[in-house]
């Protein structure tokens, strides 16, 4: 089992926290007045009583702590993401997992292959994790881009614009103008979301194409240096995809953050 990270220690050792404590201590030493140190101690007590217990902070610590997330917990995250997908989407994912297994098997045939395959697995998992998260977020986008909702918004905008042209009460006119502005901003978000969905659809296709290309290249590859070039391309694609996921989650006001890669398929031992 993986050990639980020490959240108090992690919070205390944050650079910003240490700088604040050192600054208060130096100020007290230079002036001979203990007040800054006492104030810093009070703030530190409050800080350590709150921050280590926040889920956002704990997720960040777990993501940055080697071995903090055991295989079982990671598997559960994968299963949770898969449960949200349509059957056809799960089939696409399983095809990519199969390609991962074949790629690692081909790497294992090279000199020092077992070590090479084990070190390559994380970057392949990172791309598969990006694929899952991207599909999950794309599904949320499709829900957001409900056509009936958009038609309703457009109808409300037209109605308000018509009312404003006849409104004589200043207070009512002001309220209606503010509401109209909000509705137009929501419509603008629909336009933006539609563009992002198109980009993400192509990114998903690119991940599948890249996995297939990597598999094809792994069949004929003869040296570890060629593997490194392949893996660099996989890592770059995973990073670009994660950026898209974060942008989409911010757009939809999602609070969950992306974390490190999850394991997919059979682990290399």
Short mmCIF file of N, CA and C in Angstrom, two decimals, residues 20-200:
data_model
loop_
_atom_site.label_atom_id
_atom_site.label_comp_id
_atom_site.label_asym_id
_atom_site.label_seq_id
_atom_site.Cartn_x
_atom_site.Cartn_y
_atom_site.Cartn_z
N UNK A 20 7.75 33.83 4.26
CA UNK A 20 7.01 34.67 5.19
C UNK A 20 7.53 34.53 6.61
N UNK A 21 7.80 33.29 7.04
CA UNK A 21 8.32 33.07 8.39
C UNK A 21 9.70 33.68 8.57
N UNK A 22 10.57 33.49 7.59
CA UNK A 22 11.93 34.03 7.67
C UNK A 22 11.92 35.55 7.68
N UNK A 23 11.03 36.13 6.88
CA UNK A 23 10.94 37.60 6.83
C UNK A 23 10.49 38.15 8.18
N UNK A 24 9.48 37.50 8.79
CA UNK A 24 8.99 37.96 10.10
C UNK A 24 10.07 37.79 11.16
N UNK A 25 10.79 36.66 11.12
CA UNK A 25 11.85 36.44 12.10
C UNK A 25 12.98 37.44 11.96
N UNK A 26 13.36 37.74 10.70
CA UNK A 26 14.43 38.70 10.47
C UNK A 26 14.03 40.10 10.93
N UNK A 27 12.76 40.44 10.67
CA UNK A 27 12.27 41.75 11.08
C UNK A 27 12.30 41.90 12.60
N UNK A 28 11.87 40.84 13.30
CA UNK A 28 11.88 40.88 14.76
C UNK A 28 13.30 40.97 15.31
N UNK A 29 14.22 40.27 14.67
CA UNK A 29 15.62 40.29 15.13
C UNK A 29 16.27 41.65 14.90
N UNK A 30 15.97 42.27 13.78
CA UNK A 30 16.60 43.54 13.43
C UNK A 30 16.05 44.70 14.27
N UNK A 31 14.76 44.65 14.58
CA UNK A 31 14.14 45.76 15.31
C UNK A 31 14.12 45.53 16.82
N UNK A 32 14.33 44.30 17.24
CA UNK A 32 14.23 43.99 18.66
C UNK A 32 12.80 43.93 19.15
N UNK A 33 11.86 44.03 18.24
CA UNK A 33 10.43 43.99 18.58
C UNK A 33 9.88 42.61 18.22
N UNK A 34 9.38 41.85 19.17
CA UNK A 34 8.89 40.50 18.87
C UNK A 34 7.52 40.47 18.18
N UNK A 35 6.90 41.64 18.01
CA UNK A 35 5.55 41.67 17.46
C UNK A 35 5.44 40.98 16.10
N UNK A 36 6.35 41.28 15.13
CA UNK A 36 6.23 40.60 13.83
C UNK A 36 6.28 39.08 13.95
N UNK A 37 7.17 38.60 14.83
CA UNK A 37 7.29 37.15 15.00
C UNK A 37 6.02 36.57 15.62
N UNK A 38 5.43 37.28 16.58
CA UNK A 38 4.21 36.80 17.22
C UNK A 38 3.03 36.78 16.25
N UNK A 39 2.96 37.84 15.43
CA UNK A 39 1.90 37.89 14.42
C UNK A 39 2.07 36.75 13.42
N UNK A 40 3.32 36.54 12.99
CA UNK A 40 3.59 35.46 12.03
C UNK A 40 3.23 34.10 12.62
N UNK A 41 3.50 33.94 13.92
CA UNK A 41 3.19 32.67 14.58
C UNK A 41 1.68 32.43 14.61
N UNK A 42 0.92 33.50 14.86
CA UNK A 42 -0.54 33.37 14.87
C UNK A 42 -1.09 33.04 13.50
N UNK A 43 -0.54 33.71 12.48
CA UNK A 43 -0.98 33.44 11.11
C UNK A 43 -0.62 32.02 10.70
N UNK A 44 0.60 31.59 11.11
CA UNK A 44 1.06 30.25 10.77
C UNK A 44 0.16 29.19 11.41
N UNK A 45 -0.26 29.42 12.63
CA UNK A 45 -1.15 28.47 13.30
C UNK A 45 -2.47 28.34 12.55
N UNK A 46 -3.01 29.49 12.12
CA UNK A 46 -4.25 29.49 11.35
C UNK A 46 -4.04 28.81 10.00
N UNK A 47 -2.92 29.10 9.36
CA UNK A 47 -2.58 28.53 8.05
C UNK A 47 -2.50 27.00 8.11
N UNK A 48 -1.76 26.50 9.12
CA UNK A 48 -1.60 25.05 9.25
C UNK A 48 -2.87 24.36 9.75
N UNK A 49 -3.79 25.14 10.28
CA UNK A 49 -5.06 24.57 10.73
C UNK A 49 -6.08 24.48 9.61
N UNK A 50 -5.78 25.12 8.47
CA UNK A 50 -6.76 25.14 7.38
C UNK A 50 -6.22 24.48 6.11
N UNK A 51 -5.08 24.96 5.61
CA UNK A 51 -4.58 24.54 4.30
C UNK A 51 -4.37 23.03 4.16
N UNK A 52 -3.72 22.34 5.14
CA UNK A 52 -3.49 20.90 4.96
C UNK A 52 -4.77 20.07 4.83
N UNK A 53 -5.91 20.64 5.23
CA UNK A 53 -7.17 19.89 5.19
C UNK A 53 -7.98 20.15 3.91
N UNK A 54 -7.54 21.11 3.08
CA UNK A 54 -8.29 21.41 1.86
C UNK A 54 -8.03 20.34 0.81
N UNK A 55 -9.08 19.92 0.13
CA UNK A 55 -8.95 18.85 -0.86
C UNK A 55 -8.08 19.29 -2.03
N UNK A 56 -8.17 20.55 -2.41
CA UNK A 56 -7.36 21.05 -3.52
C UNK A 56 -5.88 20.90 -3.21
N UNK A 57 -5.47 21.29 -1.99
CA UNK A 57 -4.07 21.18 -1.58
C UNK A 57 -3.65 19.72 -1.51
N UNK A 58 -4.51 18.86 -0.96
CA UNK A 58 -4.17 17.44 -0.84
C UNK A 58 -3.99 16.80 -2.20
N UNK A 59 -4.85 17.17 -3.17
CA UNK A 59 -4.68 16.62 -4.51
C UNK A 59 -3.35 17.03 -5.11
N UNK A 60 -2.98 18.30 -4.89
CA UNK A 60 -1.71 18.79 -5.44
C UNK A 60 -0.54 18.06 -4.83
N UNK A 61 -0.59 17.81 -3.51
CA UNK A 61 0.50 17.10 -2.83
C UNK A 61 0.59 15.66 -3.33
N UNK A 62 -0.56 15.00 -3.45
CA UNK A 62 -0.55 13.61 -3.91
C UNK A 62 0.02 13.51 -5.33
N UNK A 63 -0.36 14.48 -6.17
CA UNK A 63 0.10 14.44 -7.55
C UNK A 63 1.60 14.62 -7.66
N UNK A 64 2.21 15.35 -6.69
CA UNK A 64 3.64 15.64 -6.75
C UNK A 64 4.47 14.72 -5.87
N UNK A 65 3.82 13.77 -5.18
CA UNK A 65 4.54 12.86 -4.28
C UNK A 65 4.71 11.51 -4.94
N UNK A 66 5.96 11.09 -5.27
CA UNK A 66 6.18 9.78 -5.89
C UNK A 66 5.64 8.66 -4.99
N UNK A 67 4.87 7.77 -5.58
CA UNK A 67 4.37 6.63 -4.84
C UNK A 67 3.20 6.92 -3.94
N UNK A 68 2.70 8.16 -3.94
CA UNK A 68 1.60 8.49 -3.04
C UNK A 68 0.29 7.87 -3.51
N UNK A 69 0.21 7.58 -4.79
CA UNK A 69 -1.03 7.01 -5.34
C UNK A 69 -0.77 5.56 -5.72
N UNK A 70 -1.40 4.61 -5.06
CA UNK A 70 -1.13 3.22 -5.37
C UNK A 70 -1.91 2.78 -6.61
N UNK A 71 -1.54 1.60 -7.12
CA UNK A 71 -2.12 1.12 -8.36
C UNK A 71 -3.63 0.96 -8.27
N UNK A 72 -4.12 0.48 -7.13
CA UNK A 72 -5.55 0.23 -6.99
C UNK A 72 -6.36 1.52 -7.08
N UNK A 73 -5.88 2.55 -6.40
CA UNK A 73 -6.58 3.84 -6.45
C UNK A 73 -6.55 4.40 -7.87
N UNK A 74 -5.42 4.24 -8.54
CA UNK A 74 -5.31 4.74 -9.91
C UNK A 74 -6.24 3.98 -10.84
N UNK A 75 -6.32 2.67 -10.63
CA UNK A 75 -7.23 1.86 -11.43
C UNK A 75 -8.68 2.31 -11.25
N UNK A 76 -9.02 2.64 -10.02
CA UNK A 76 -10.38 3.09 -9.74
C UNK A 76 -10.68 4.39 -10.48
N UNK A 77 -9.68 5.25 -10.59
CA UNK A 77 -9.88 6.49 -11.34
C UNK A 77 -10.12 6.21 -12.81
N UNK A 78 -9.33 5.27 -13.36
CA UNK A 78 -9.53 4.89 -14.76
C UNK A 78 -10.93 4.32 -14.96
N UNK A 79 -11.34 3.42 -14.06
CA UNK A 79 -12.68 2.81 -14.17
C UNK A 79 -13.78 3.86 -14.07
N UNK A 80 -13.55 4.86 -13.21
CA UNK A 80 -14.54 5.92 -13.06
C UNK A 80 -14.68 6.73 -14.35
N UNK A 81 -13.54 7.05 -14.97
CA UNK A 81 -13.57 7.79 -16.23
C UNK A 81 -14.23 6.96 -17.33
N UNK A 82 -13.91 5.65 -17.37
CA UNK A 82 -14.48 4.78 -18.39
C UNK A 82 -15.99 4.65 -18.24
N UNK A 83 -16.46 4.64 -17.01
CA UNK A 83 -17.90 4.46 -16.78
C UNK A 83 -18.72 5.62 -17.34
N UNK A 84 -18.08 6.77 -17.55
CA UNK A 84 -18.79 7.94 -18.06
C UNK A 84 -18.87 7.95 -19.59
N UNK A 85 -18.14 7.03 -20.24
CA UNK A 85 -18.06 7.05 -21.69
C UNK A 85 -19.12 6.18 -22.35
N UNK A 86 -19.42 6.50 -23.58
CA UNK A 86 -20.32 5.65 -24.38
C UNK A 86 -19.56 4.39 -24.78
N UNK A 87 -20.30 3.35 -25.18
CA UNK A 87 -19.69 2.06 -25.53
C UNK A 87 -18.67 2.23 -26.65
N UNK A 88 -18.99 3.02 -27.66
CA UNK A 88 -18.07 3.22 -28.79
C UNK A 88 -16.79 3.93 -28.34
N UNK A 89 -16.92 4.84 -27.38
CA UNK A 89 -15.74 5.54 -26.86
C UNK A 89 -14.85 4.60 -26.06
N UNK A 90 -15.47 3.70 -25.30
CA UNK A 90 -14.69 2.72 -24.55
C UNK A 90 -13.95 1.78 -25.49
N UNK A 91 -14.59 1.44 -26.60
CA UNK A 91 -13.94 0.57 -27.58
C UNK A 91 -12.71 1.24 -28.18
N UNK A 92 -12.81 2.54 -28.48
CA UNK A 92 -11.66 3.28 -28.99
C UNK A 92 -10.53 3.27 -27.97
N UNK A 93 -10.87 3.46 -26.73
CA UNK A 93 -9.86 3.46 -25.66
C UNK A 93 -9.18 2.10 -25.58
N UNK A 94 -9.94 1.00 -25.63
CA UNK A 94 -9.37 -0.34 -25.53
C UNK A 94 -8.44 -0.63 -26.70
N UNK A 95 -8.76 -0.10 -27.86
CA UNK A 95 -7.87 -0.25 -29.01
C UNK A 95 -6.52 0.40 -28.72
N UNK A 96 -6.54 1.59 -28.12
CA UNK A 96 -5.30 2.29 -27.79
C UNK A 96 -4.51 1.56 -26.72
N UNK A 97 -5.21 0.97 -25.74
CA UNK A 97 -4.53 0.18 -24.71
C UNK A 97 -3.82 -1.01 -25.36
N UNK A 98 -4.50 -1.64 -26.34
CA UNK A 98 -3.88 -2.75 -27.05
C UNK A 98 -2.63 -2.32 -27.80
N UNK A 99 -2.66 -1.13 -28.40
CA UNK A 99 -1.48 -0.60 -29.08
C UNK A 99 -0.34 -0.35 -28.10
N UNK A 100 -0.70 0.14 -26.91
CA UNK A 100 0.32 0.35 -25.88
C UNK A 100 1.03 -0.96 -25.55
N UNK A 101 0.27 -2.01 -25.37
CA UNK A 101 0.84 -3.31 -25.03
C UNK A 101 1.79 -3.79 -26.13
N UNK A 102 1.39 -3.60 -27.38
CA UNK A 102 2.23 -4.04 -28.50
C UNK A 102 3.50 -3.19 -28.60
N UNK A 103 3.37 -1.89 -28.36
CA UNK A 103 4.54 -1.01 -28.41
C UNK A 103 5.57 -1.42 -27.36
N UNK A 104 5.09 -1.65 -26.13
CA UNK A 104 6.01 -2.04 -25.05
C UNK A 104 6.64 -3.41 -25.33
N UNK A 105 5.87 -4.31 -25.94
CA UNK A 105 6.42 -5.62 -26.27
C UNK A 105 7.53 -5.50 -27.31
N UNK A 106 7.36 -4.59 -28.26
CA UNK A 106 8.40 -4.38 -29.26
C UNK A 106 9.63 -3.71 -28.66
N UNK A 107 9.42 -2.76 -27.75
CA UNK A 107 10.55 -2.12 -27.07
C UNK A 107 11.34 -3.15 -26.25
N UNK A 108 10.62 -4.11 -25.67
CA UNK A 108 11.27 -5.09 -24.81
C UNK A 108 12.24 -5.98 -25.58
N UNK A 109 12.10 -6.04 -26.91
CA UNK A 109 12.99 -6.86 -27.73
C UNK A 109 14.33 -6.19 -28.00
N UNK A 110 14.45 -4.88 -27.70
CA UNK A 110 15.69 -4.14 -27.93
C UNK A 110 16.70 -4.44 -26.84
N UNK A 111 17.98 -4.11 -27.05
CA UNK A 111 18.98 -4.27 -25.98
C UNK A 111 18.55 -3.48 -24.73
N UNK A 112 18.57 -4.13 -23.58
CA UNK A 112 18.10 -3.48 -22.36
C UNK A 112 16.62 -3.22 -22.41
N UNK A 113 15.90 -4.08 -23.12
CA UNK A 113 14.50 -3.82 -23.43
C UNK A 113 13.56 -3.75 -22.25
N UNK A 114 13.77 -4.58 -21.22
CA UNK A 114 12.87 -4.57 -20.08
C UNK A 114 12.90 -3.21 -19.37
N UNK A 115 14.09 -2.70 -19.19
CA UNK A 115 14.23 -1.40 -18.55
C UNK A 115 13.63 -0.32 -19.44
N UNK A 116 13.89 -0.42 -20.74
CA UNK A 116 13.38 0.57 -21.69
C UNK A 116 11.85 0.58 -21.71
N UNK A 117 11.27 -0.62 -21.71
CA UNK A 117 9.80 -0.70 -21.73
C UNK A 117 9.20 -0.13 -20.46
N UNK A 118 9.82 -0.45 -19.32
CA UNK A 118 9.29 0.05 -18.04
C UNK A 118 9.37 1.57 -17.98
N UNK A 119 10.46 2.14 -18.48
CA UNK A 119 10.62 3.60 -18.44
C UNK A 119 9.72 4.30 -19.47
N UNK A 120 9.32 3.56 -20.51
CA UNK A 120 8.46 4.14 -21.54
C UNK A 120 6.99 4.13 -21.16
N UNK A 121 6.64 3.23 -20.25
CA UNK A 121 5.23 3.02 -19.93
C UNK A 121 4.55 4.27 -19.40
N UNK A 122 5.24 5.04 -18.57
CA UNK A 122 4.60 6.22 -17.97
C UNK A 122 4.19 7.22 -19.04
N UNK A 123 5.02 7.40 -20.06
CA UNK A 123 4.67 8.38 -21.09
C UNK A 123 3.52 7.86 -21.97
N UNK A 124 3.48 6.57 -22.19
CA UNK A 124 2.33 6.02 -22.91
C UNK A 124 1.06 6.16 -22.07
N UNK A 125 1.18 5.91 -20.76
CA UNK A 125 0.03 6.07 -19.86
C UNK A 125 -0.43 7.52 -19.81
N UNK A 126 0.52 8.45 -19.87
CA UNK A 126 0.15 9.87 -19.83
C UNK A 126 -0.72 10.22 -21.02
N UNK A 127 -0.38 9.67 -22.19
CA UNK A 127 -1.17 9.96 -23.38
C UNK A 127 -2.55 9.31 -23.30
N UNK A 128 -2.61 8.09 -22.78
CA UNK A 128 -3.90 7.42 -22.62
C UNK A 128 -4.78 8.13 -21.59
N UNK A 129 -4.15 8.62 -20.52
CA UNK A 129 -4.90 9.38 -19.51
C UNK A 129 -5.46 10.66 -20.13
N UNK A 130 -4.65 11.33 -20.93
CA UNK A 130 -5.11 12.54 -21.62
C UNK A 130 -6.28 12.22 -22.53
N UNK A 131 -6.19 11.09 -23.20
CA UNK A 131 -7.28 10.67 -24.10
C UNK A 131 -8.59 10.49 -23.33
N UNK A 132 -8.51 9.78 -22.19
CA UNK A 132 -9.72 9.56 -21.39
C UNK A 132 -10.30 10.87 -20.88
N UNK A 133 -9.45 11.72 -20.33
CA UNK A 133 -9.94 12.98 -19.75
C UNK A 133 -10.49 13.90 -20.83
N UNK A 134 -9.87 13.84 -21.99
CA UNK A 134 -10.34 14.69 -23.09
C UNK A 134 -11.73 14.26 -23.54
N UNK A 135 -11.94 12.95 -23.67
CA UNK A 135 -13.28 12.46 -24.06
C UNK A 135 -14.30 12.82 -22.99
N UNK A 136 -13.95 12.63 -21.72
CA UNK A 136 -14.89 12.93 -20.64
C UNK A 136 -15.30 14.40 -20.66
N UNK A 137 -14.30 15.27 -20.84
CA UNK A 137 -14.61 16.70 -20.87
C UNK A 137 -15.38 17.06 -22.12
N UNK A 138 -15.06 16.41 -23.23
CA UNK A 138 -15.80 16.66 -24.47
C UNK A 138 -17.27 16.29 -24.32
N UNK A 139 -17.53 15.21 -23.60
CA UNK A 139 -18.92 14.82 -23.35
C UNK A 139 -19.65 15.89 -22.54
N UNK A 140 -18.94 16.49 -21.59
CA UNK A 140 -19.53 17.58 -20.81
C UNK A 140 -19.83 18.77 -21.73
N UNK A 141 -18.95 19.01 -22.68
CA UNK A 141 -19.18 20.10 -23.63
C UNK A 141 -20.43 19.86 -24.46
N UNK A 142 -20.59 18.62 -24.87
CA UNK A 142 -21.76 18.30 -25.68
C UNK A 142 -23.05 18.52 -24.90
N UNK A 143 -22.99 18.21 -23.61
CA UNK A 143 -24.15 18.48 -22.76
C UNK A 143 -24.41 19.98 -22.66
N UNK A 144 -23.31 20.73 -22.51
CA UNK A 144 -23.42 22.18 -22.39
C UNK A 144 -23.98 22.78 -23.67
N UNK A 145 -23.56 22.22 -24.82
CA UNK A 145 -23.98 22.77 -26.11
C UNK A 145 -25.34 22.24 -26.54
N UNK A 146 -26.23 22.08 -25.59
CA UNK A 146 -27.57 21.61 -25.87
C UNK A 146 -28.28 22.59 -26.81
N UNK A 147 -28.74 22.09 -27.93
CA UNK A 147 -29.34 22.97 -28.95
C UNK A 147 -30.60 23.67 -28.45
N UNK A 148 -31.42 22.95 -27.67
CA UNK A 148 -32.65 23.57 -27.17
C UNK A 148 -32.34 24.71 -26.22
N UNK A 149 -31.26 24.56 -25.42
CA UNK A 149 -30.86 25.63 -24.51
C UNK A 149 -30.45 26.86 -25.29
N UNK A 150 -29.71 26.65 -26.36
CA UNK A 150 -29.27 27.79 -27.17
C UNK A 150 -30.46 28.49 -27.83
N UNK A 151 -31.38 27.71 -28.35
CA UNK A 151 -32.57 28.31 -28.97
C UNK A 151 -33.36 29.12 -27.96
N UNK A 152 -33.43 28.62 -26.73
CA UNK A 152 -34.13 29.34 -25.67
C UNK A 152 -33.44 30.67 -25.36
N UNK A 153 -32.10 30.65 -25.33
CA UNK A 153 -31.35 31.88 -25.08
C UNK A 153 -31.58 32.90 -26.19
N UNK A 154 -31.52 32.44 -27.42
CA UNK A 154 -31.72 33.35 -28.55
C UNK A 154 -33.11 33.96 -28.52
N UNK A 155 -34.10 33.15 -28.14
CA UNK A 155 -35.48 33.65 -28.03
C UNK A 155 -35.58 34.71 -26.94
N UNK A 156 -34.92 34.48 -25.78
CA UNK A 156 -34.96 35.44 -24.68
C UNK A 156 -34.27 36.76 -25.09
N UNK A 157 -33.18 36.65 -25.84
CA UNK A 157 -32.47 37.85 -26.28
C UNK A 157 -33.36 38.69 -27.18
N UNK A 158 -34.00 38.05 -28.13
CA UNK A 158 -34.88 38.79 -29.05
C UNK A 158 -36.04 39.44 -28.29
N UNK A 159 -36.60 38.72 -27.33
CA UNK A 159 -37.72 39.26 -26.57
C UNK A 159 -37.29 40.47 -25.75
N UNK A 160 -36.13 40.37 -25.09
CA UNK A 160 -35.65 41.49 -24.28
C UNK A 160 -35.31 42.70 -25.14
N UNK A 161 -34.69 42.47 -26.28
CA UNK A 161 -34.37 43.59 -27.18
C UNK A 161 -35.63 44.31 -27.62
N UNK A 162 -36.68 43.55 -27.87
CA UNK A 162 -37.97 44.15 -28.27
C UNK A 162 -38.58 44.94 -27.11
N UNK A 163 -38.49 44.38 -25.89
CA UNK A 163 -39.05 45.06 -24.71
C UNK A 163 -38.30 46.35 -24.40
N UNK A 164 -36.96 46.32 -24.56
CA UNK A 164 -36.16 47.50 -24.23
C UNK A 164 -36.50 48.68 -25.13
N UNK A 165 -36.89 48.37 -26.35
CA UNK A 165 -37.24 49.46 -27.27
C UNK A 165 -38.51 50.18 -26.86
N UNK A 166 -39.31 49.56 -25.98
CA UNK A 166 -40.57 50.16 -25.57
C UNK A 166 -40.61 50.49 -24.07
N UNK A 167 -39.55 50.12 -23.35
CA UNK A 167 -39.54 50.31 -21.91
C UNK A 167 -39.33 51.79 -21.56
N UNK A 168 -40.19 52.32 -20.68
CA UNK A 168 -40.09 53.73 -20.27
C UNK A 168 -39.68 53.87 -18.81
N UNK A 169 -39.84 52.81 -18.03
CA UNK A 169 -39.45 52.85 -16.62
C UNK A 169 -37.92 52.70 -16.51
N UNK A 170 -37.21 53.73 -16.00
CA UNK A 170 -35.74 53.69 -15.94
C UNK A 170 -35.19 52.50 -15.16
N UNK A 171 -35.82 52.18 -14.04
CA UNK A 171 -35.31 51.08 -13.22
C UNK A 171 -35.47 49.74 -13.94
N UNK A 172 -36.66 49.53 -14.53
CA UNK A 172 -36.88 48.29 -15.27
C UNK A 172 -35.96 48.20 -16.49
N UNK A 173 -35.76 49.35 -17.13
CA UNK A 173 -34.89 49.35 -18.30
C UNK A 173 -33.46 48.97 -17.93
N UNK A 174 -33.00 49.48 -16.79
CA UNK A 174 -31.64 49.17 -16.34
C UNK A 174 -31.49 47.68 -16.04
N UNK A 175 -32.48 47.12 -15.35
CA UNK A 175 -32.43 45.68 -15.02
C UNK A 175 -32.45 44.84 -16.29
N UNK A 176 -33.31 45.20 -17.23
CA UNK A 176 -33.42 44.44 -18.47
C UNK A 176 -32.15 44.53 -19.30
N UNK A 177 -31.52 45.71 -19.30
CA UNK A 177 -30.26 45.87 -20.04
C UNK A 177 -29.16 44.98 -19.47
N UNK A 178 -29.13 44.91 -18.13
CA UNK A 178 -28.12 44.06 -17.49
C UNK A 178 -28.37 42.59 -17.81
N UNK A 179 -29.65 42.20 -17.79
CA UNK A 179 -29.96 40.80 -18.09
C UNK A 179 -29.64 40.49 -19.55
N UNK A 180 -29.92 41.44 -20.43
CA UNK A 180 -29.63 41.23 -21.84
C UNK A 180 -28.13 41.04 -22.07
N UNK A 181 -27.34 41.82 -21.34
CA UNK A 181 -25.88 41.69 -21.45
C UNK A 181 -25.42 40.29 -21.02
N UNK A 182 -26.00 39.79 -19.94
CA UNK A 182 -25.64 38.46 -19.46
C UNK A 182 -26.03 37.37 -20.47
N UNK A 183 -27.22 37.52 -21.05
CA UNK A 183 -27.67 36.53 -22.03
C UNK A 183 -26.77 36.52 -23.26
N UNK A 184 -26.34 37.70 -23.68
CA UNK A 184 -25.46 37.78 -24.85
C UNK A 184 -24.08 37.18 -24.54
N UNK A 185 -23.65 37.35 -23.31
CA UNK A 185 -22.37 36.72 -22.92
C UNK A 185 -22.48 35.21 -22.93
N UNK A 186 -23.64 34.70 -22.51
CA UNK A 186 -23.85 33.25 -22.54
C UNK A 186 -23.88 32.74 -23.97
N UNK A 187 -24.48 33.50 -24.87
CA UNK A 187 -24.49 33.09 -26.27
C UNK A 187 -23.08 33.09 -26.85
N UNK A 188 -22.28 34.07 -26.44
CA UNK A 188 -20.89 34.12 -26.90
C UNK A 188 -20.12 32.89 -26.42
N UNK A 189 -20.45 32.43 -25.22
CA UNK A 189 -19.80 31.23 -24.68
C UNK A 189 -20.17 30.00 -25.52
N UNK A 190 -21.38 29.97 -26.03
CA UNK A 190 -21.78 28.87 -26.90
C UNK A 190 -20.90 28.84 -28.15
N UNK A 191 -20.63 30.01 -28.72
CA UNK A 191 -19.78 30.09 -29.90
C UNK A 191 -18.37 29.58 -29.58
N UNK A 192 -17.84 30.05 -28.46
CA UNK A 192 -16.50 29.64 -28.04
C UNK A 192 -16.44 28.13 -27.77
N UNK A 193 -17.47 27.62 -27.13
CA UNK A 193 -17.51 26.19 -26.82
C UNK A 193 -17.55 25.35 -28.09
N UNK A 194 -18.29 25.82 -29.07
CA UNK A 194 -18.38 25.09 -30.33
C UNK A 194 -17.02 24.99 -31.01
N UNK A 195 -16.26 26.09 -31.01
CA UNK A 195 -14.91 26.09 -31.60
C UNK A 195 -14.00 25.14 -30.84
N UNK A 196 -14.06 25.17 -29.51
CA UNK A 196 -13.20 24.31 -28.70
C UNK A 196 -13.53 22.84 -28.93
N UNK A 197 -14.81 22.54 -29.08
CA UNK A 197 -15.21 21.15 -29.31
C UNK A 197 -14.61 20.63 -30.61
N UNK A 198 -14.58 21.48 -31.62
CA UNK A 198 -14.00 21.09 -32.90
C UNK A 198 -12.51 20.79 -32.77
N UNK A 199 -11.81 21.65 -32.01
CA UNK A 199 -10.38 21.45 -31.78
C UNK A 199 -10.13 20.14 -31.06
N UNK A 200 -10.91 19.88 -30.03
CA UNK A 200 -10.73 18.68 -29.22
C UNK A 200 -11.00 17.42 -30.03
#
